[in-house]
mmCIF file of C-alpha atoms in Angstrom:
data_model
loop_
_atom_site.group_PDB
_atom_site.id
_atom_site.type_symbol
_atom_site.label_atom_id
_atom_site.label_comp_id
_atom_site.label_asym_id
_atom_site.label_seq_id
_atom_site.Cartn_x
_atom_site.Cartn_y
_atom_site.Cartn_z
ATOM 1 C CA ASP A 1 -2.860 29.027 55.279
ATOM 2 C CA ASN A 2 -2.278 25.265 55.351
ATOM 3 C CA ILE A 3 -5.981 24.609 54.753
ATOM 4 C CA TYR A 4 -5.976 27.085 51.859
ATOM 5 C CA SER A 5 -3.069 25.337 50.080
ATOM 6 C CA SER A 6 -4.738 21.946 50.647
ATOM 7 C CA LEU A 7 -7.896 23.291 49.024
ATOM 8 C CA GLN A 8 -5.868 24.666 46.123
ATOM 9 C CA ILE A 9 -4.286 21.256 45.588
ATOM 10 C CA ILE A 10 -7.692 19.583 45.665
ATOM 11 C CA ASP A 11 -9.041 22.161 43.178
ATOM 12 C CA LEU A 12 -6.059 21.580 40.878
ATOM 13 C CA LYS A 13 -6.552 17.795 41.082
ATOM 14 C CA ASN A 14 -10.242 18.190 40.278
ATOM 15 C CA GLU A 15 -9.447 20.474 37.340
ATOM 16 C CA ARG A 16 -6.835 18.003 36.097
ATOM 17 C CA ASP A 17 -9.299 15.102 36.398
ATOM 18 C CA CYS A 18 -11.960 17.070 34.546
ATOM 19 C CA ASN A 19 -9.512 17.988 31.755
ATOM 20 C CA GLU A 20 -8.397 14.375 31.518
ATOM 21 C CA LEU A 21 -11.995 13.167 31.217
ATOM 22 C CA CYS A 22 -12.557 15.679 28.406
ATOM 23 C CA ARG A 23 -9.434 14.489 26.566
ATOM 24 C CA VAL A 24 -10.422 10.840 26.965
ATOM 25 C CA GLY A 25 -13.889 11.705 25.659
ATOM 26 C CA GLU A 26 -12.386 13.432 22.608
ATOM 27 C CA ILE A 27 -10.171 10.429 21.943
ATOM 28 C CA ARG A 28 -13.140 8.081 22.261
ATOM 29 C CA ARG A 29 -15.240 10.205 19.874
ATOM 30 C CA TYR A 30 -12.383 10.357 17.364
ATOM 31 C CA TYR A 31 -11.968 6.592 17.598
ATOM 32 C CA GLU A 32 -15.680 5.978 17.138
ATOM 33 C CA THR A 33 -16.094 8.429 14.248
ATOM 34 C CA SER A 34 -12.799 8.054 12.376
ATOM 35 C CA ILE A 35 -10.570 5.208 13.448
ATOM 36 C CA GLN A 36 -13.285 2.533 13.449
ATOM 37 C CA PHE A 37 -14.324 3.537 9.927
ATOM 38 C CA GLU A 38 -10.698 3.479 8.763
ATOM 39 C CA GLU A 39 -10.271 0.045 10.355
ATOM 40 C CA GLN A 40 -13.326 -1.207 8.467
ATOM 41 C CA LEU A 41 -11.875 0.093 5.203
ATOM 42 C CA PHE A 42 -8.520 -1.485 5.922
ATOM 43 C CA ASN A 43 -10.084 -4.834 6.863
ATOM 44 C CA ARG A 44 -11.987 -4.944 3.567
ATOM 45 C CA TYR A 45 -8.816 -4.100 1.650
ATOM 46 C CA HIS A 46 -6.765 -6.600 3.653
ATOM 47 C CA LYS A 47 -9.160 -9.464 2.850
ATOM 48 C CA THR A 48 -8.751 -8.745 -0.854
ATOM 49 C CA TYR A 49 -4.984 -8.388 -0.431
ATOM 50 C CA ASP A 50 -4.811 -11.784 1.300
ATOM 51 C CA ILE A 51 -6.884 -13.439 -1.431
ATOM 52 C CA LEU A 52 -4.633 -11.977 -4.126
ATOM 53 C CA LYS A 53 -1.518 -12.993 -2.197
ATOM 54 C CA GLU A 54 -2.862 -16.534 -1.879
ATOM 55 C CA LYS A 55 -3.653 -16.620 -5.600
ATOM 56 C CA MET A 56 -0.121 -15.429 -6.376
ATOM 57 C CA GLU A 57 1.494 -18.101 -4.250
ATOM 58 C CA ARG A 58 -0.741 -21.088 -4.985
ATOM 59 C CA LYS A 59 -2.197 -20.550 -8.441
ATOM 60 C CA TRP A 60 0.593 -18.626 -10.169
ATOM 61 C CA GLN A 61 3.510 -20.007 -8.100
ATOM 62 C CA ILE A 62 4.996 -16.559 -7.396
ATOM 63 C CA LYS A 63 7.376 -16.723 -4.469
ATOM 64 C CA GLY A 64 10.347 -15.010 -2.873
ATOM 65 C CA ASP A 65 11.581 -11.623 -4.024
ATOM 66 C CA THR A 66 9.234 -11.526 -7.010
ATOM 67 C CA ARG A 67 6.237 -11.955 -4.717
ATOM 68 C CA ASP A 68 7.575 -9.310 -2.328
ATOM 69 C CA VAL A 69 8.048 -6.726 -5.092
ATOM 70 C CA ILE A 70 4.506 -7.292 -6.342
ATOM 71 C CA LEU A 71 3.032 -7.203 -2.826
ATOM 72 C CA ASN A 72 4.871 -3.933 -2.171
ATOM 73 C CA SER A 73 3.335 -2.536 -5.343
ATOM 74 C CA ILE A 74 -0.111 -3.567 -4.123
ATOM 75 C CA LEU A 75 0.557 -1.842 -0.796
ATOM 76 C CA ASN A 76 1.698 1.245 -2.684
ATOM 77 C CA LYS A 77 -1.588 1.214 -4.607
ATOM 78 C CA TRP A 78 -3.395 1.151 -1.245
ATOM 79 C CA ALA A 79 -1.318 4.119 -0.048
ATOM 80 C CA PHE A 80 -2.075 6.063 -3.239
ATOM 81 C CA TRP A 81 -5.770 5.274 -2.813
ATOM 82 C CA LEU A 82 -5.624 6.591 0.762
ATOM 83 C CA ASP A 83 -4.013 9.785 -0.523
ATOM 84 C CA GLU A 84 -6.777 10.176 -3.103
ATOM 85 C CA ILE A 85 -9.519 9.947 -0.490
ATOM 86 C CA GLY A 86 -7.682 12.007 2.119
ATOM 87 C CA LEU A 87 -9.905 15.067 1.744
ATOM 88 C CA MET A 88 -13.047 12.939 1.788
ATOM 89 C CA MET A 89 -11.883 11.334 5.048
ATOM 90 C CA LYS A 90 -11.735 14.735 6.732
ATOM 91 C CA ASP A 91 -15.354 15.388 5.777
ATOM 92 C CA LYS A 92 -17.247 12.810 7.820
ATOM 93 C CA THR A 93 -20.306 13.031 5.547
ATOM 94 C CA ASN A 94 -18.640 11.308 2.584
ATOM 95 C CA LYS A 95 -18.628 7.763 3.937
ATOM 96 C CA ILE A 96 -20.778 6.420 1.096
ATOM 97 C CA GLU A 97 -18.472 7.978 -1.515
ATOM 98 C CA ILE A 98 -15.453 6.528 0.268
ATOM 99 C CA ILE A 99 -17.007 3.067 0.387
ATOM 100 C CA ASP A 100 -17.896 3.317 -3.314
ATOM 101 C CA SER A 101 -14.321 4.320 -4.078
ATOM 102 C CA LEU A 102 -13.020 1.396 -2.031
ATOM 103 C CA ASP A 103 -15.387 -0.954 -3.874
ATOM 104 C CA ARG A 104 -13.966 0.240 -7.208
ATOM 105 C CA PHE A 105 -10.408 -0.179 -5.925
ATOM 106 C CA ILE A 106 -11.112 -3.688 -4.606
ATOM 107 C CA LYS A 107 -12.830 -4.610 -7.874
ATOM 108 C CA GLN A 108 -9.623 -3.707 -9.743
ATOM 109 C CA LEU A 109 -7.745 -6.151 -7.528
ATOM 110 C CA ASN A 110 -10.401 -8.853 -7.819
ATOM 111 C CA ASP A 111 -10.563 -8.556 -11.619
ATOM 112 C CA ILE A 112 -6.961 -9.683 -12.062
ATOM 113 C CA MET A 113 -7.071 -12.974 -13.933
ATOM 114 C CA ASN A 114 -3.446 -13.971 -14.503
ATOM 115 C CA PHE A 115 0.142 -13.147 -13.700
ATOM 116 C CA ASP A 116 0.677 -10.906 -16.746
ATOM 117 C CA ASP A 117 -2.477 -8.957 -15.896
ATOM 118 C CA LEU A 118 -1.231 -8.616 -12.321
ATOM 119 C CA ILE A 119 2.049 -7.077 -13.437
ATOM 120 C CA GLN A 120 0.394 -4.844 -16.021
ATOM 121 C CA ARG A 121 -2.195 -3.416 -13.632
ATOM 122 C CA LEU A 122 -0.422 -3.308 -10.290
ATOM 123 C CA VAL A 123 3.295 -2.922 -10.892
ATOM 124 C CA THR A 124 3.345 0.527 -12.450
ATOM 125 C CA GLU A 125 6.128 2.390 -10.669
ATOM 126 C CA PRO A 126 9.430 2.361 -12.566
ATOM 127 C CA THR A 127 11.509 1.451 -9.516
ATOM 128 C CA GLN A 128 9.253 -1.521 -8.779
ATOM 129 C CA LEU A 129 9.369 -2.599 -12.430
ATOM 130 C CA ILE A 130 13.168 -2.500 -12.373
ATOM 131 C CA LYS A 131 13.222 -4.534 -9.150
ATOM 132 C CA LEU A 132 10.847 -7.000 -10.771
ATOM 133 C CA GLY A 133 13.087 -7.194 -13.837
ATOM 134 C CA LYS A 134 16.048 -7.972 -11.571
ATOM 135 C CA CYS A 135 14.028 -10.743 -9.894
ATOM 136 C CA PHE A 136 13.181 -12.249 -13.269
ATOM 137 C CA ILE A 137 16.846 -12.131 -14.309
ATOM 138 C CA LYS A 138 17.832 -13.857 -11.071
ATOM 139 C CA ASP A 139 15.191 -16.534 -11.719
ATOM 140 C CA LYS A 140 16.400 -16.917 -15.339
ATOM 141 C CA LYS A 141 13.073 -15.679 -16.718
ATOM 142 C CA TYR A 142 14.750 -13.469 -19.273
ATOM 143 C CA GLN A 143 11.738 -12.834 -21.539
ATOM 144 C CA ARG A 144 9.662 -11.589 -18.615
ATOM 145 C CA ALA A 145 12.576 -9.422 -17.485
ATOM 146 C CA LEU A 146 12.882 -7.895 -20.943
ATOM 147 C CA GLN A 147 9.136 -7.174 -21.022
ATOM 148 C CA VAL A 148 9.132 -5.174 -17.789
ATOM 149 C CA LEU A 149 12.433 -3.436 -18.533
ATOM 150 C CA ASN A 150 11.212 -2.438 -22.007
ATOM 151 C CA ARG A 151 8.108 -1.014 -20.349
ATOM 152 C CA VAL A 152 10.288 1.229 -18.182
ATOM 153 C CA ILE A 153 12.387 2.231 -21.203
ATOM 154 C CA SER A 154 9.342 3.204 -23.255
ATOM 155 C CA ASP A 155 7.308 4.847 -20.471
ATOM 156 C CA GLU A 156 9.784 6.401 -18.030
ATOM 157 C CA SER A 157 12.620 8.441 -19.515
ATOM 158 C CA LYS A 158 14.065 9.328 -16.101
ATOM 159 C CA PHE A 159 14.586 5.673 -15.238
ATOM 160 C CA CYS A 160 15.444 4.297 -18.657
ATOM 161 C CA HIS A 161 19.225 4.397 -18.105
ATOM 162 C CA THR A 162 18.840 1.932 -15.218
ATOM 163 C CA ALA A 163 16.452 -0.187 -17.262
ATOM 164 C CA TYR A 164 18.924 -0.198 -20.183
ATOM 165 C CA TYR A 165 21.659 -1.388 -17.834
ATOM 166 C CA TYR A 166 19.577 -4.313 -16.574
ATOM 167 C CA LYS A 167 18.302 -5.030 -20.076
ATOM 168 C CA ALA A 168 21.896 -5.391 -21.274
ATOM 169 C CA HIS A 169 22.643 -7.575 -18.262
ATOM 170 C CA CYS A 170 19.586 -9.680 -19.085
ATOM 171 C CA ILE A 171 20.592 -10.103 -22.727
ATOM 172 C CA VAL A 172 24.120 -11.118 -21.726
ATOM 173 C CA LYS A 173 22.807 -13.619 -19.170
ATOM 174 C CA GLY A 174 20.108 -14.905 -21.513
ATOM 175 C CA THR A 175 22.457 -15.515 -24.419
ATOM 176 C CA GLY A 176 25.187 -17.017 -22.280
ATOM 177 C CA LEU A 177 27.789 -14.404 -23.221
ATOM 178 C CA SER A 178 28.903 -13.988 -19.632
#
């Protein structure tokens, strides 16, 4: 009876080891087929992101909160792009289409020539535009603040009340009525 239970334990250990090897193999295959490809995509995006960030800081002198709002918008664009290709990622045969899509996305980032173009193309969400307007007000760049707040007012009716509030604040600050 003692020998039988020892054999059962050995059989259970062997079964466990076999199951564990299968799981590790599945993880390795998933890493090699999916994760590595996703890492390659991210690395290509990240290089472009870093170049754009460097351009913002050095060439256009964008720093602090303004830079952070814009960088968050760029990250949001990346997240939206990932959502768009989500179904293609599940089908492992679409790698060329995914790479082409990434190339188009990266080209949009690389084609940005100046600060105004950057804001126009990449800061498109109303909440980010309002945050950007607040940054411009804080930095006493009232014309820029009015531009982005007016964009929210004209394009986003659900957020225009907040944009109107900050627009009024901007006008008061800009004219020295405070």
